[in-house]
């Protein structure tokens, strides 16, 4: 099995690869909630029962062909910072990280599949893919679920479907969610009508780290709320259709920014680059919002030599737990802000800011709207 | 960012969609706890869960035979105690599910062969059998369901014999035991 350090050193598959609409859709995730018959749900079981279940189920999970050479860890042996790093990587939920004894997580080598043991349900099986690709994320978890069901007796009712601790997950036990980067809809103040329209269809809109989190860095998660009464494929098809619509709105808003608000756009991207490139103190929220602007600049070719995956990786590196892991100790918030700025300055060295672009080969520095020169 | 309630540094950010409008609430650790924002429980979810008689009721409270979970606990945390609870608390479930979901009948994936003949691990089979036969024990800090049941029988007896003072004591004791929430 893989060590924690090895897991974290490598970027996840979804960070490296691109998928459909990856300039706007960062990831597609699907998770299935599953429980064992005859065991109380984790929230209502004794510690001994949770440990017993974990000790029996973990080897079964580790033996999955998908999990060969993967990472598997019991929460008792895992520090708070390491657990938080897993949260920041979207490999475990905040709720799961808050638990300890009797909990475990198993992650595949490519960081595309993670299985939480004793979250709110006995098993939470998650698949994650880059871009708008819920079908492919579902295929990952569907296969794992089928394999596990051969040796684990999942609680299932012919009428109610998969039985889950919370009735909101009943039926398919499936939550399909898409992480979207929507800076232009925010800048053009069109985000609220879009959220309203999405909400009307029965989908939920949340912030960066799931339930109850703020929409930092113009990142929004859209997911299904209904899990009973519709088949998995119908739920996924509906979300993908809605997301296609949101993507089109964002594309239109970007085009509008470029055509009608060129100066404002250049100014926003330029300021973001300048601060990120030269600041010595960067608070988390500020950094996320500026990186969002820079990402928009990269998408619209306003900055040069700026690979989207570099920014996605930076977005993770500057999160509190990642910073503390790199420092190998707990850091006070002010120390974190200093370190965040330092890492950001270094990572942005190779980027050609707006105004300097196209890069120095051109003698006079081209106009900000010059096409990329790759 | 300041806490919306007390002006301290906010660390908890809650984004909600209410009537299609996004609202953001910023709170410090203490205020978020006081307001129940970070509790793992369903927000008011359980309120909708119980039939009016159950909501008002104290005498005929439903209890899950498999795990001892009670209707009041369900009301309090909005989660079930074990898979069997869905049978125990069947009453009123359809109405709730209709509000919550697209339908009340599952139409998606089914576990292949495992519905009819699950392959249980040997140790697990023993564990399942043990748990089912023993009746799943609630976590420490919770009243063993048998006690509540016994108290309830005593209560009925006391009422029958018109020992109202005893009955009142028993009723208070039952309520005390049932309102204790499961430890987190």
XYZ file of C-alpha atoms in Angstrom, chain A residues 34-41 43-46 48-49 52 55-56 60 99 120 138 142 145-146 149-153 155-172 192 195-196 201 205 211-215 220 225-232 234 238 285, chain B residues 1 12-15 17 19-22 24 26 40 43 45 49 67-69 73 78-84 86 93-94 96-97 99-115 118-121 123-125 127-128 130-132 136-140 142 182-183:
138
model
C -24.066 2.118 1.260
C -24.732 0.350 4.546
C -24.452 -3.167 5.882
C -27.546 -5.027 6.958
C -27.729 -5.823 10.642
C -25.410 -3.054 11.803
C -26.615 0.208 13.306
C -25.615 3.303 11.332
C -24.105 7.802 14.179
C -26.016 5.414 16.409
C -23.521 2.627 17.028
C -21.061 1.899 19.770
C -16.781 -1.256 19.391
C -19.367 -1.928 16.672
C -15.638 -4.284 14.338
C -11.809 -4.186 10.742
C -13.900 -6.602 8.705
C -12.485 -6.280 1.513
C -14.455 11.452 13.297
C -22.613 9.087 8.131
C -20.482 7.095 -12.079
C -20.795 1.677 -10.031
C -20.155 -0.906 -5.698
C -21.012 -4.029 -7.695
C -21.825 -6.102 -3.055
C -20.540 -9.561 -3.922
C -19.022 -9.919 -0.484
C -20.817 -7.291 1.594
C -24.564 -7.594 2.317
C -29.006 -2.940 3.260
C -31.527 -2.732 0.415
C -35.302 -2.572 0.331
C -37.275 -3.433 -2.800
C -39.415 -0.304 -2.454
C -37.059 2.164 -0.772
C -33.821 1.117 -2.459
C -30.527 1.436 -0.612
C -31.207 2.231 3.039
C -29.216 5.160 4.377
C -28.820 6.858 7.751
C -30.491 10.000 6.443
C -33.740 9.639 4.481
C -32.530 12.346 2.087
C -30.091 9.804 0.595
C -32.545 6.935 0.286
C -33.011 5.039 -2.979
C -29.978 5.330 -5.191
C -28.148 34.955 -8.603
C -28.573 29.938 -8.992
C -32.278 30.616 -8.725
C -35.179 22.392 -10.934
C -25.890 24.934 -5.057
C -22.662 21.753 2.750
C -22.590 25.032 4.636
C -19.435 26.399 3.052
C -18.948 29.748 1.400
C -18.651 30.089 -2.357
C -19.812 26.589 -6.961
C -31.073 16.649 -3.970
C -33.461 13.882 -4.919
C -32.182 10.336 -4.685
C -35.416 8.349 -4.686
C -37.838 7.847 -7.568
C -35.366 8.327 -10.403
C -32.709 6.030 -11.812
C -29.026 6.990 -11.564
C -31.795 9.925 -15.297
C -30.587 15.889 -15.908
C -9.966 34.049 1.076
C -14.499 38.807 8.352
C -17.906 29.396 9.924
C -19.474 30.426 6.632
C -22.892 29.210 5.713
C -24.170 29.719 2.193
C -30.253 29.200 -1.054
C -36.281 31.101 -2.314
C -33.610 31.033 -4.970
C -31.589 33.846 -3.368
C -28.094 33.098 -2.163
C -24.249 34.067 3.263
C -20.661 34.420 8.751
C -24.448 17.137 12.449
C -32.055 21.124 10.407
C -35.813 17.838 9.035
C -41.016 13.400 10.027
C -31.609 -1.134 17.572
C -33.778 0.524 20.221
C -33.913 3.820 18.364
C -34.493 10.457 18.795
C -33.347 13.458 11.664
C -31.451 10.259 11.000
C -32.379 6.597 11.374
C -30.645 4.317 13.872
C -30.225 1.263 11.643
C -31.609 -0.103 8.356
C -34.456 -1.805 10.245
C -37.258 2.145 8.053
C -42.584 7.968 5.919
C -44.304 8.148 2.531
C -42.074 12.805 4.123
C -40.401 11.078 1.184
C -41.737 16.100 -0.090
C -38.099 15.138 -0.132
C -37.777 13.164 -3.367
C -39.132 12.729 -6.875
C -41.078 9.652 -5.855
C -41.487 7.154 -3.071
C -40.395 4.079 -4.990
C -36.827 3.219 -5.903
C -36.285 2.716 -9.613
C -32.484 2.590 -9.873
C -29.732 0.071 -9.350
C -30.271 -3.077 -7.313
C -27.551 -5.131 -5.741
C -27.133 -8.032 -8.183
C -27.114 -11.395 -6.554
C -26.621 -10.005 -3.106
C -30.312 -9.313 -2.473
C -25.643 -12.262 0.077
C -22.179 -13.619 0.517
C -21.502 -12.685 4.097
C -18.015 -12.940 5.490
C -16.961 -13.300 10.918
C -19.555 -10.912 9.760
C -22.241 -13.533 9.511
C -21.654 -10.690 13.998
C -24.891 -10.064 12.127
C -25.244 -11.984 17.149
C -26.388 -8.410 16.740
C -29.791 -9.341 15.435
C -28.485 -4.130 18.671
C -27.256 -2.349 21.728
C -27.465 1.413 21.792
C -24.302 3.373 22.435
C -23.283 4.106 26.019
C -28.439 5.850 26.117
C -27.259 9.883 21.329
C -23.683 10.857 22.073
